[in-house]
Structures are given as C-alpha cells and as structure tokens.
XYZ file of C-alpha atoms in Angstrom:
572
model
C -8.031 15.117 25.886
C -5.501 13.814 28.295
C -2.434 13.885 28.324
C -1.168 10.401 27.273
C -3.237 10.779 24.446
C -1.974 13.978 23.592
C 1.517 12.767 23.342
C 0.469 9.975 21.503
C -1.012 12.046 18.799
C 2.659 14.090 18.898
C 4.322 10.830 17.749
C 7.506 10.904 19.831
C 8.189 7.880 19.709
C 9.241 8.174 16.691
C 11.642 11.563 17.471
C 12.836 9.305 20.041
C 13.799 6.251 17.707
C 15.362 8.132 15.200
C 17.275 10.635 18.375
C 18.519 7.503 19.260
C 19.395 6.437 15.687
C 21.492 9.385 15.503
C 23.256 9.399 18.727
C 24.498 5.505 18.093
C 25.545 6.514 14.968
C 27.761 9.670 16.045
C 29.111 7.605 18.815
C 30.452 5.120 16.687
C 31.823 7.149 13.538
C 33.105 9.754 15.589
C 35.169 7.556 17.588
C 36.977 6.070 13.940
C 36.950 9.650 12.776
C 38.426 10.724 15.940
C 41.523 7.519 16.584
C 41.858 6.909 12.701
C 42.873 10.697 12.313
C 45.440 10.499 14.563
C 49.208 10.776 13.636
C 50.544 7.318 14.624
C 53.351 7.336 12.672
C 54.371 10.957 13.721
C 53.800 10.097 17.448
C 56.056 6.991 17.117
C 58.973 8.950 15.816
C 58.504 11.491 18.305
C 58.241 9.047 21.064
C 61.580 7.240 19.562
C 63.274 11.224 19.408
C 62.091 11.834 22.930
C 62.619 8.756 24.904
C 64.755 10.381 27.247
C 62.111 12.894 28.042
C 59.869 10.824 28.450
C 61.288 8.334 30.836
C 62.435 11.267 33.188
C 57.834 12.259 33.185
C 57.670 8.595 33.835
C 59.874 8.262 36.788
C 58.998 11.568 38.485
C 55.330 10.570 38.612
C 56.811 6.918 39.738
C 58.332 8.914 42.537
C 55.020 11.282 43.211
C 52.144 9.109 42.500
C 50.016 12.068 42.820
C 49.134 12.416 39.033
C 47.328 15.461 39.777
C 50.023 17.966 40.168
C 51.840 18.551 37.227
C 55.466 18.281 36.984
C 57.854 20.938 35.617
C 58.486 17.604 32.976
C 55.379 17.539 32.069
C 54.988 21.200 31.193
C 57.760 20.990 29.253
C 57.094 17.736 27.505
C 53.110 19.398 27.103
C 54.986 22.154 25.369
C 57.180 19.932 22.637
C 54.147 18.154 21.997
C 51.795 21.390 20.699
C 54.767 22.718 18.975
C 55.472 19.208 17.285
C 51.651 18.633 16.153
C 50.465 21.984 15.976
C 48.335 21.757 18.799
C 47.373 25.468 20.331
C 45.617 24.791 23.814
C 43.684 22.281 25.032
C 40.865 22.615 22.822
C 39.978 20.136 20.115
C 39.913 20.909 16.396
C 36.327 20.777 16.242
C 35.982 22.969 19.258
C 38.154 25.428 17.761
C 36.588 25.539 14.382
C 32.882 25.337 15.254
C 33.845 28.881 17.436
C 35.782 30.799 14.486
C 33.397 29.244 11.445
C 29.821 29.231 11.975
C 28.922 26.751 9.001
C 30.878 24.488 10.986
C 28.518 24.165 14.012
C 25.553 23.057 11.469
C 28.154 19.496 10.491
C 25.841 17.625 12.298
C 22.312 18.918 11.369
C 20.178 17.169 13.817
C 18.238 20.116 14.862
C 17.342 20.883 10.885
C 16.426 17.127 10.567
C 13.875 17.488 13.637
C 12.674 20.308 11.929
C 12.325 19.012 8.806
C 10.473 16.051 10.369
C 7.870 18.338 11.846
C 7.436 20.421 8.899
C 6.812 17.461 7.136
C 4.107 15.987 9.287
C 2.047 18.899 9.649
C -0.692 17.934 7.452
C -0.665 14.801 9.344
C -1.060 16.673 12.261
C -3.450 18.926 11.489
C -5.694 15.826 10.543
C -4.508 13.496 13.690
C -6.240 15.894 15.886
C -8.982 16.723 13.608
C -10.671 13.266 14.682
C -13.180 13.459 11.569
C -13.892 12.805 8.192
C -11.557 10.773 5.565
C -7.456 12.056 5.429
C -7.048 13.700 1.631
C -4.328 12.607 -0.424
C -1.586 14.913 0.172
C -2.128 13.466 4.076
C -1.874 10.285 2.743
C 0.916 10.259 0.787
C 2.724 11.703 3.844
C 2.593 8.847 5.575
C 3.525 6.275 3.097
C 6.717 8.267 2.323
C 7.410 8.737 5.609
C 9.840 5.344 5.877
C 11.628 6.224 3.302
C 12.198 10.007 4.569
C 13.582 8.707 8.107
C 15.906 6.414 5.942
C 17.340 9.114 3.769
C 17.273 11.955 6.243
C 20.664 10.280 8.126
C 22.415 10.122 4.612
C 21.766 13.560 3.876
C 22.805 14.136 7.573
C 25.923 12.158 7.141
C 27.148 14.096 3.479
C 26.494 17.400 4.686
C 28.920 16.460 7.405
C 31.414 14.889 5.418
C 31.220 18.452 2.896
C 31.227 20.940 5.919
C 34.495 19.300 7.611
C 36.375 19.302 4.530
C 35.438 22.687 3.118
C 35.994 24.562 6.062
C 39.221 22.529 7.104
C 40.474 23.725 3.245
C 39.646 27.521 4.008
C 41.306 27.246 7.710
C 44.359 26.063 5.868
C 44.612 22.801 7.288
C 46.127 19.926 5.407
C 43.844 17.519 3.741
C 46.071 14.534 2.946
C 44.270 11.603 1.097
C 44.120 9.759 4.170
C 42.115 12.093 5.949
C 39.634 12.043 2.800
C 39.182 8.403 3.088
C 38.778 8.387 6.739
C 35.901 10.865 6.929
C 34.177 8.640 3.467
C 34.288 6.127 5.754
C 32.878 7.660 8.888
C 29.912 9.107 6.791
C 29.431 5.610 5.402
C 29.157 4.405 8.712
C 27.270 7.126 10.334
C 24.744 7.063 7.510
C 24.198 2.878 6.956
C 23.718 2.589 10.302
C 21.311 5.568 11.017
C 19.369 4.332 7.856
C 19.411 0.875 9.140
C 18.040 1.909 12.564
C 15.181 3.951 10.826
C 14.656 1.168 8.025
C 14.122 -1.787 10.309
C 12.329 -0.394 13.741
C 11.271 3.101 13.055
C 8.906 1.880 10.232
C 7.473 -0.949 12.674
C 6.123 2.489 14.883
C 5.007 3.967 11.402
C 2.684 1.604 10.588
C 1.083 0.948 13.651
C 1.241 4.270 15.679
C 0.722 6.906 12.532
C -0.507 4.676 9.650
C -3.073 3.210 11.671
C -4.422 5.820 13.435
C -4.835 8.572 10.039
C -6.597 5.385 8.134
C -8.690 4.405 10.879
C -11.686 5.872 9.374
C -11.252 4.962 5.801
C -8.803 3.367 3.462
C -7.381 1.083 5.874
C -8.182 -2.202 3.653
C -7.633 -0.584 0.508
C -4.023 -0.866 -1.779
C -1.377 1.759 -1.381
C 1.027 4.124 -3.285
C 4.058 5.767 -2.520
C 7.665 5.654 -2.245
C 9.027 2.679 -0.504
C 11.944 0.276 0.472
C 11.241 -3.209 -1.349
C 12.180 -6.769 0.340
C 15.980 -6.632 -1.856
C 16.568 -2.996 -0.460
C 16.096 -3.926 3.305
C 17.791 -6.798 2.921
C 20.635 -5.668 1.318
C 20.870 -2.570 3.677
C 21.154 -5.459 6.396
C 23.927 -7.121 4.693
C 25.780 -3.794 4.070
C 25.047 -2.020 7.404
C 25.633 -5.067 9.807
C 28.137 -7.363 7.446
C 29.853 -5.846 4.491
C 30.615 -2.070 6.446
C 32.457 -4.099 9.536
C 34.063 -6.533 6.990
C 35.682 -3.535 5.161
C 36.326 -1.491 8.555
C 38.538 -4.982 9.462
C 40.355 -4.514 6.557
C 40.805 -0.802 6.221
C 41.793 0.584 9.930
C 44.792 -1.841 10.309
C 45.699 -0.671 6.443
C 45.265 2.896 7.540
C 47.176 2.964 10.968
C 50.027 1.077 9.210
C 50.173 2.816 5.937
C 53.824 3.990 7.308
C 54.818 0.475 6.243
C 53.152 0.071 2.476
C 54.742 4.002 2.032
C 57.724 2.331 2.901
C 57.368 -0.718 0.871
C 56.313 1.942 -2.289
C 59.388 4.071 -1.632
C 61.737 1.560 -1.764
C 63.113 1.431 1.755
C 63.723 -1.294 3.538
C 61.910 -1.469 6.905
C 62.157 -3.984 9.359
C 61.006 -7.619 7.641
C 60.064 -8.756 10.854
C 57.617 -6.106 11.842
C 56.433 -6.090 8.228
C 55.966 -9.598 8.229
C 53.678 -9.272 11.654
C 51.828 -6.886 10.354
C 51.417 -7.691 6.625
C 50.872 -11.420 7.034
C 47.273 -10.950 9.290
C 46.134 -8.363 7.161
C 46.900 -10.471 3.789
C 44.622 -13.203 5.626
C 41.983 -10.880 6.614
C 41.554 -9.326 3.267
C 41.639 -12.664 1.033
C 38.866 -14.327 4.238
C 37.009 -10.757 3.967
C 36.538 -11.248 0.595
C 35.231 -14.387 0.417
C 32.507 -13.421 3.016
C 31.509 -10.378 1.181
C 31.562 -12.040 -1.924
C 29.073 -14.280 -0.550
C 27.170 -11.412 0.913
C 26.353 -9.990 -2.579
C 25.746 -13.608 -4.217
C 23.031 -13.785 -1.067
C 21.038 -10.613 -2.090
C 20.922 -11.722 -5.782
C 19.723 -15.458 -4.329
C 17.182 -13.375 -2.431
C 15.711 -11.517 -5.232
C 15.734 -14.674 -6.890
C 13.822 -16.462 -4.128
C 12.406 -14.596 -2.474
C 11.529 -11.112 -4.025
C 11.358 -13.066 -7.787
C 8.234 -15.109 -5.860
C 6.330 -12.229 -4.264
C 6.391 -10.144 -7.879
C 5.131 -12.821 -9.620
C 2.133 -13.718 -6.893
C 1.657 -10.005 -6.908
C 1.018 -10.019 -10.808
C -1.261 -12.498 -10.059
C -3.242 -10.531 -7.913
C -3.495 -7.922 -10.008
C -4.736 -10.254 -12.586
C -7.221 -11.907 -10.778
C -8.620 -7.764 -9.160
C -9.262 -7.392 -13.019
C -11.714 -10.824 -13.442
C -9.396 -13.070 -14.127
C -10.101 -16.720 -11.818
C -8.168 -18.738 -13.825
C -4.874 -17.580 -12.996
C -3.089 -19.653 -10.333
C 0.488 -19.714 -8.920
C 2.699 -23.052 -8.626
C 3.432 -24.364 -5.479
C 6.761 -25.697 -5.317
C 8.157 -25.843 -1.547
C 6.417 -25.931 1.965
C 7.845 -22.645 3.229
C 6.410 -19.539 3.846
C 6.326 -18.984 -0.128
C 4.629 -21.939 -0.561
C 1.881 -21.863 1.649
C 1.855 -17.815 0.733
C 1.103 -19.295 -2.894
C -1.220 -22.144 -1.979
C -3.364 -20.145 0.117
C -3.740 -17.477 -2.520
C -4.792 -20.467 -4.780
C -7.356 -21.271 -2.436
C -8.345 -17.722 -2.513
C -9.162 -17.808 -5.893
C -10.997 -20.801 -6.232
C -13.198 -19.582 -3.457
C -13.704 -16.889 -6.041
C -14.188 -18.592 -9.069
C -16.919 -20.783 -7.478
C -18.464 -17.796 -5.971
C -18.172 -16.169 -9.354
C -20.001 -19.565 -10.981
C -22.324 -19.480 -8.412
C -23.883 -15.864 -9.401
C -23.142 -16.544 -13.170
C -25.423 -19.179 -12.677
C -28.108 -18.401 -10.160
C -28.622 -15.016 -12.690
C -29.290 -17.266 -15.068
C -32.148 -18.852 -13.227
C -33.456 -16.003 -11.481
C -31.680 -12.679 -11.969
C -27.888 -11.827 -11.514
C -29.605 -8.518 -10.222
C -31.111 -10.018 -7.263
C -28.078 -12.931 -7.012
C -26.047 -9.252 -6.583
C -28.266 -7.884 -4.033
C -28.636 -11.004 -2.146
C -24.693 -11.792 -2.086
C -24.001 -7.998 -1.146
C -27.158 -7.875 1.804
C -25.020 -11.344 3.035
C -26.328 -10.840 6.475
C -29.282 -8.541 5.969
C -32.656 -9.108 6.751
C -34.304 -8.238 3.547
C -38.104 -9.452 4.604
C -40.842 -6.801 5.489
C -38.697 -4.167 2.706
C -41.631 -1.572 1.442
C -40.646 -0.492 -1.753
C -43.070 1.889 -4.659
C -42.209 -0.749 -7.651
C -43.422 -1.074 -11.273
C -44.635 -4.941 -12.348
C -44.723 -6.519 -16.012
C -46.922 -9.776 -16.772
C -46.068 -10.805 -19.915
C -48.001 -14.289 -21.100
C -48.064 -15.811 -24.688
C -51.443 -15.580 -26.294
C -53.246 -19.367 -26.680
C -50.350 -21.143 -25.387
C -52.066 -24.311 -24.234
C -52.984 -24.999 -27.783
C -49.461 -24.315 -29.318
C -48.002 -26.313 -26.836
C -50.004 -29.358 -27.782
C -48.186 -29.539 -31.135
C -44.763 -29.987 -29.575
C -43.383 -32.698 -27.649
C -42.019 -31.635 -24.038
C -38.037 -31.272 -25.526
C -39.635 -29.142 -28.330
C -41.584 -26.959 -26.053
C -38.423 -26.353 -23.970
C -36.557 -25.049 -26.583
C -39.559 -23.034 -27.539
C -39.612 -20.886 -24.668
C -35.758 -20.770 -24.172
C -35.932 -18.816 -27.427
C -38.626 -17.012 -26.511
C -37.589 -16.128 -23.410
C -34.149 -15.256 -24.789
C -35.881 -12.504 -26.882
C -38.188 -11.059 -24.572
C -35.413 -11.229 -21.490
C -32.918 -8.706 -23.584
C -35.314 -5.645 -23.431
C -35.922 -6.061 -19.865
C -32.603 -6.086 -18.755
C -31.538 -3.470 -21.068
C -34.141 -1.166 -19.307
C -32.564 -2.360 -15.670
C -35.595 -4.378 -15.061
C -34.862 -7.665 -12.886
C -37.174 -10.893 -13.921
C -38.453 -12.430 -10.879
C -39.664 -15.522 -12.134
C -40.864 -17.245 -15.499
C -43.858 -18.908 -14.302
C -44.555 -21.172 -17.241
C -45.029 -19.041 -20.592
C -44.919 -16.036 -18.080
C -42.943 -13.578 -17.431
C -42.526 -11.848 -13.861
C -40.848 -8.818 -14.400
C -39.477 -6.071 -11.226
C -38.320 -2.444 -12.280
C -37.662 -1.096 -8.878
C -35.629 1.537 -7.275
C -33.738 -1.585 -4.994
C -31.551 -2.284 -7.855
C -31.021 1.431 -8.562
C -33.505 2.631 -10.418
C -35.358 5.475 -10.172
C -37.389 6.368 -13.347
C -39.043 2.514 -12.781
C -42.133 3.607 -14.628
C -40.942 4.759 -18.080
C -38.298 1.925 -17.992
C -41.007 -0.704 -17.298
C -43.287 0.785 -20.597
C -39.887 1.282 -22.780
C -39.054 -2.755 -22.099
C -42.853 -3.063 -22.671
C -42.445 -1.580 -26.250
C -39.440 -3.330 -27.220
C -40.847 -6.561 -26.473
C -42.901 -5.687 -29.357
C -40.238 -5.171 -31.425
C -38.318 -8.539 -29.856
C -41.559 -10.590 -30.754
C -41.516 -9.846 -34.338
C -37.953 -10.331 -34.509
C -38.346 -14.117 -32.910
C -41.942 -14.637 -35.390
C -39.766 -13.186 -38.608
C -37.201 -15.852 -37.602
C -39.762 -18.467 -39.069
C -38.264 -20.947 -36.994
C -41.778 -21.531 -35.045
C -45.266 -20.666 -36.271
C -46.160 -16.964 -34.936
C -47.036 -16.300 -31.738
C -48.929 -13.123 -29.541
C -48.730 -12.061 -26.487
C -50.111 -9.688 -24.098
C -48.475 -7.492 -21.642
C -49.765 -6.006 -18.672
C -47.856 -2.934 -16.286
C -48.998 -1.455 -13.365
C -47.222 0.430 -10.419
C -47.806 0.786 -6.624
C -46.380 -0.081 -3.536
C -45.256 -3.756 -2.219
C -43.454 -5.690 -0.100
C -39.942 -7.249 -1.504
C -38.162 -10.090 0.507
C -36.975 -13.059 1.432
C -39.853 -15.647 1.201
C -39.700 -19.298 2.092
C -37.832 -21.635 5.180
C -34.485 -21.693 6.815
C -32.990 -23.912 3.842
C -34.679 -22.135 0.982
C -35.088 -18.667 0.551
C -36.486 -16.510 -2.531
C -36.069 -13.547 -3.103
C -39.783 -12.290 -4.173
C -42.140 -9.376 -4.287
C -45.764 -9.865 -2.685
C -48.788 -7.628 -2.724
C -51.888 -6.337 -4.115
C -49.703 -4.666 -6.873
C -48.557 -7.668 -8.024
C -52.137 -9.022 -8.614
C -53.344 -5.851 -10.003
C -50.197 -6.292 -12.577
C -51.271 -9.375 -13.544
C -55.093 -8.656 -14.369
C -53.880 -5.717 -15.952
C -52.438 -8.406 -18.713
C -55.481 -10.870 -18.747
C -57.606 -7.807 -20.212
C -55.169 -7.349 -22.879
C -57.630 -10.215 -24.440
C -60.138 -8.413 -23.748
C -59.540 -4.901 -25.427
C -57.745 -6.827 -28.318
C -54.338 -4.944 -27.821
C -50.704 -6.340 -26.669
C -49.995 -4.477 -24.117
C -52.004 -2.378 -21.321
C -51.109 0.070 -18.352
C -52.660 1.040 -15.316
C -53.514 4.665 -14.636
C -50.996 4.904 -11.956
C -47.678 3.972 -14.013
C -48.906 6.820 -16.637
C -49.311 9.444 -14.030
C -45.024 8.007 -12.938
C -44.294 9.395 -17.069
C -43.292 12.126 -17.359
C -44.644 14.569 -19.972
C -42.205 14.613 -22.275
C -41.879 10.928 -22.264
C -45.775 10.557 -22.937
C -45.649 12.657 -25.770
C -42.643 10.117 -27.057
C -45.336 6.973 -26.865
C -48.498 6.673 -28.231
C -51.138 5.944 -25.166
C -55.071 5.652 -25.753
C -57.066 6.048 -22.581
C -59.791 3.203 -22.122
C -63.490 2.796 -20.754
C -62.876 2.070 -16.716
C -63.003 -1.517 -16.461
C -63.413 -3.670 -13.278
C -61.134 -6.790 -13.108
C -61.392 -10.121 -11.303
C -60.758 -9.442 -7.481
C -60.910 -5.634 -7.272
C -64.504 -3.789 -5.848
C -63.655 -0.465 -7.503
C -63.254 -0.271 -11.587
C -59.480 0.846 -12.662
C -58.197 2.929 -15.721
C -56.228 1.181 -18.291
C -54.177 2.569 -21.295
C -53.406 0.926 -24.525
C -49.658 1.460 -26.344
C -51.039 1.258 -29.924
C-alpha cells in the first residue's frame, strides 16, 4: 500500500476541515470575548482622572521617539494602571488561570474532540483497511451519523467552554457581572454556529464522497439509508442563523454593550450629556428597528422554505414510498418549471415507465407465463440459448376433442377452453410449474429447477393429481357436457432457451424429453387411465412421497419414435 493511499484511508481531510473549523471559530469569538470584556467605561474615567499623566508619557516619547526604552512615566503610569484594574504582571487572565486551575486548560477541548473523532471511527477503520466483504451495521450506521457528530461536536465544544470560564472564574473570586455572562453566551453562540456551519455545509461534502463511498463500495451503495441527519429546513436555517441572524444581533448588541455606561445612566436617573447620548442612541435605535425587519424576514424565509421547498420533497418522498410498495397509480402534480417541477415530472415519468413495464408482464404471463416473463425481464441481457437443464414435462390433451369441438361454433369453443384452461392452469401454478404453451386443447407444462424449483418431479405428479380433482370440478359445473383427458409426465434432461429471430424470441424448451413427455400422454388411450409417468420421474419421488400416491407399474411399452420399449406408471 502506498502511501497516498494510506493517508487516504486515514481520512484527514476531514481532521483538517473540521481543525480549520475550529481555529476560524476561536479566532473570531475570542477576539469579541477578548475587546467586549474590556472595561471601557472604567478606562475612560481613568483616562479623564489621569490626563495629566498621561500627556507628560505622551510628550516624553514625542521627545525620544525610541519607544523601546521605557520611561520612568511609563513605569509609573504601568503601575497606576495594575493597581486601578487589578492587573498583576503581564500575563493575561487566561494565562494565569489555565496555570493555577487545571480544569481550566481543558476550556477549549479540541484535543478530546480529535479523540473522540477517532474513537468513533474505529469500526470504520478497522473495515476501510479490511478491503473485503460487506461493512455490518454498526459500520454503517457510523457513517451516516457521522455529519451530524462533526455538527454537534463544536456545540458541545463551545458549552463546555462557556461552563469552565465561568465556574472557575466564580471559585478564583473574580466578579461575574451580568455583562460578562452575556458576553461569553454570545461568544459560545458564535464559536459554536459557526463551527457547526463549517462542518454542516463542507465537511459532509468529504463524508459522502471520501468515507461514504469508499465503506459502500462493495455493497449497499444503491440501496436507501437510515440514520441521524440534518434535513433541507435545518441546513438552511443554520445558514440563515450562522451567516445572517448571529451578525445582525452582534450589530446590535456590541455597540449596546460598550455603551451600556449611557442606558445605566439613563436607568439611574442622571443626566448625561444629550449630545453624546443622542450620537450614540440615535444609530443604534436605527440599527435595531432595520435589524429587525431583516431578521424578521429571515425567519418568515425558513418557514417559506419548508413550505416550498421541504413541504415538496416530503410529499414526492411519500410518493416513492408508495409506489416501492406496488402502487403505479400514484403521481405528483407539476405545478412550476423549477427544479421541483422537473424533480416531480421526471418522477412521473418514472412511474409510468413502471406501470407499463408492470402491464407488460401482467400481460405477457397471461399469454405465456409470468414465470418466464420474470426470468426473461430479470436475464435482460443474458444469453439464455444452449441452457442444459434436468426438467420434468406435463402433456395434458382433452380426450376426443375434435368431435366436441364440432358442436360449438368458434366463439363457443373459445370460451370452452378459457374455462378449461382456467381450471387446469390453477394446479400447475400452485405446484410452481410454468406453462410453456397451450397448443390447441394442450397443455405444455415446465416444472424445472430455472424458476427455483428443486423437487420438479413430485411437484409435476402432485399438479398431475389435482388436475383430476380440477376436471371434475369444471364437469360438476354442468355448464358443458363432460369431458376426459389424459395426462402424460416424464423427466430428463433438455435444452431451455431463447428460440426464434432477432424480432421474436420464445422462450421454449427443446429435446428428446419433450417428445418422450408427450407420447407418454398419447398411451394414456391406450392403457385406459388419465394420467401416466415415465419410469424416470418415479425413480425423482421420493419414498415417502410414493407411499402418499397410488402408482401401478405397467407392461414395458414401446412408443412412436423410440427403438427401446420404456416403463410407464399409472396414478389410479
């Protein structure tokens, strides 16, 4: 194996996709967390307290533009500022807690998430470089609940942060004001509809055709799905939210939040400056009524999507369904020339193609056998001529038929055998026999192992008896005058195929068997009995089934195109 392939089989693109998920994510909520947690309001007081200060930093760097050496100034002015905002050293707060707390290194749990990941895929694995056989289910369902793991993974990701930072700030003692709540809510938000996004939208794209593919290669790769999965509405809608609605709010919120000085003010009763108020409160009065116009619309788009778009696909689905269990009747309105509508007019077309095909067999069985209409439709393709096959025949032929059928006219002798043949069709299906042709008052009759049947013999003699019964049944009827017939069986080896030209095929059986079958019923005449078989299907019964029938063995007996005499047994 080398060694593209072998990281190939490792999937990294997809640890790469959902790294870089990750690292977008942190970038941008941890710089809100990081400027929206700052003290504004306390630096602007400060900055007012210390102007003096200040200026003198400003205009001893003016004088030595070397900003690299540090003034006495700025020592001192380093110094207020720690002892004004609590600030130790130079480290940040993060730094300083991840070092004392050890729960606090763990707030962003990437390394767990890769873990998890792997763990996860294992099975996957194990069959990915297995290279055989068909994946099992537990493999499968792996895969198709892989999307949605890579979507929720950053959310858990993103609330585990959000719990670590405020627990641990609470047991350090630090004060958790209500802004400082809502500002990391909002950076988890963030961090975790845009890591979901990332992992919703592109990661699944490399799911389906660099892991999906590959473990269904061998099997199941046209077949219908289960598992856990993001609908049409919920991708959609985590578009809106992650790229439209989050931003909208953020536009809203962070000028809120840096001048909530002002609306303290405003609650307090205090007067603060009405022109500053009005600069500030006047853009962010516009931006919240225009903001929540557009994310009004947002929402009313999702519901017009489900409507339209999600409403559609159910329904066609449902259709689908319906027409998997039988159903060709079902179609599905066409009402637009978009993607919907040719979706829906092509699945129309669909199932007519399958209702005609459907017509087609339901009516070729009728004329020949739905058997072979089944095994010719699924051969499509095949070349079924020259196919040797150890079958059992049945001749059965109505006894004096030329004189009955001089007493009906040729509509009346149609309906005659219709009737007949009705009756005498029923047992030989019911045994899994296949009738190959009615050739006049004859019946052809196959029983052969092609169409799945194995115990041909005893199937062929069990039709044979209950044609027996079916012919008294049709002569109690009284609706003709009663009628015998004779009925010949014999087994042995012939050739099955497709017989005829390029236009016009049958589907036939040809051989010596075949003729032998059909002497075999002539000398039912002969030895005065209905029905007759040849030596070789009784030695295909089985013991106990010959003890079950009543079989007389007759005088050899040579027939009409055979040299050597043949064995025949009467079913008294």
């Amino acid at each position: 194996m080398n060694l593209r392939l072998f990281l190939k089989k490792l999937f990294i693109p997809l640890y790469l996709l959902f790294l870089i998920s990750i690292i977008l994510s942190s970038i941008l909520s941890g710089f809100f967390e990081f400027y929206s947690n700052m003290p504004f309001e306390e630096m602007a007081k400060y900055v007012k307290n210390n102007s003096d200060q200040i200026l003198e930093v400003m205009n001893e760097h003016k004088e030595n533009p070397d900003f690299e050496t540090r003034t006495e100034s700025d020592i001192k002015l380093e110094k207020s500022l720690r002892n004004e905002f609590g600030v130790e050293d130079d480290r940040s707060v993060n730094e300083r807690l991840s070092e004392e707390y050890f729960f606090y290194r763990t707030r962003n749990p990437v390394g767990f998430m890769f873990l998890f990941i792997i763990i996860y895929l294992i099975p996957v694995y194990r069959y990915n470089f297995k290279e055989d056989g068909e994946p099992d289910e537990k493999t499968v369902k792996r895969v198709l609940n892989l999307p949605v793991l890579m979507f929720v993974l950053p959310w858990i990701g993103a609330i585990w942060n959000l719990i670590i930072k405020l627990i641990i700030r609470d047991i350090d003692g630090m004060e958790i004001t209500g802004k400082v709540i809502s500002n990391f809510i909002a950076s988890a938000i963030m961090y975790g509809s845009l890591a979901g996004f990332i992992n919703s939208w592109h990661t699944t794209r490399y799911i389906n055709r660099g892991i999906a593919a590959q473990v269904f290669r061998n099997s199941k790769l046209y077949s219908l799905k289960k598992g856990f999965t993001l609908n049409l509405t919920a991708r959609v809608l985590l578009l809106i939210v992650s790229l439209g609605i989050i931003p909208l709010v953020l536009s809203i919120y962070i000028p809120v939040v840096f001048n909530s000085w002002m609306f303290k003010a405003i609650a307090e009763g205090s007067q603060p400056d009405l022109v500053v108020t009005g600069q500030i409160f006047g853009p962010i009065i516009i931006i919240f009524l225009v903001n929540l116009f557009f994310i009004t619309a947002q929402f009313f788009s999702i519901f017009t999507f489900r409507r339209n778009i999600q409403g559609p696909i159910n329904i066609l689905i449902e259709r689908m369904q319906t027409v998997a269990k039988g159903d060709f009747t079902t179609r599905s309105s066409v009402l637009s020339a978009d993607e919907i509508g040719k979706l829906k007019g092509h699945f129309n077309m669909m199932v007519e193609g399958l209702e005609e095909r459907e017509k087609l067999r339901d009516t070729f069985g009728k004329f020949v056998s739905i058997e072979i209409a089944k095994k010719l439709i699924d051969t499509s393709g095949i070349d079924l001529a020259g196919e040797e096959i150890e079958t059992t025949v049945m001749f059965a032929d109505i006894r004096s038929f030329t004189s009955i059928s001089e007493g009906y006219t040729p509509r009346e002798l149609i309906d005659f055998l219709n009737d007949y043949f009705s009756y005498m069709v029923k047992p030989i299906s019911d045994n899994h026999g296949v009738v190959n042709k009615f050739i006049g008052d004859c019946i052809m009759a196959v029983f052969s192992p092609v169409f799945g049947l194995e115990s041909h013999a005893e199937s062929a003699v069990t039709a044979a008896l209950e044609m027996r019964e079916a012919l008294d049944m049709f002569n109690s009827a009284g609706k003709y005058p009663p009628i015998r017939h004779g009925i010949g069986v014999h087994t042995g080896t012939l050739i099955a195929g497709n017989v005829g030209s390029e236009d016009r095929k049958e589907y036939t059986v040809i051989g010596d068997t075949v003729n032998v079958a059909s002497r075999i019923e002539s000398q039912t005449k002969v030895y005065e009995t209905d029905i007759l078989i040849s030596e070789s299907t009784y030695s295909h019964l089985s013991n106990e089934y010959i003890r079950q029938i009543a079989a007389v063995k007759n005088e050899p007996v040579t027939v009409r195109g055979k040299s050597k005499p043949i064995t025949l047994y009467s079913l008294s």
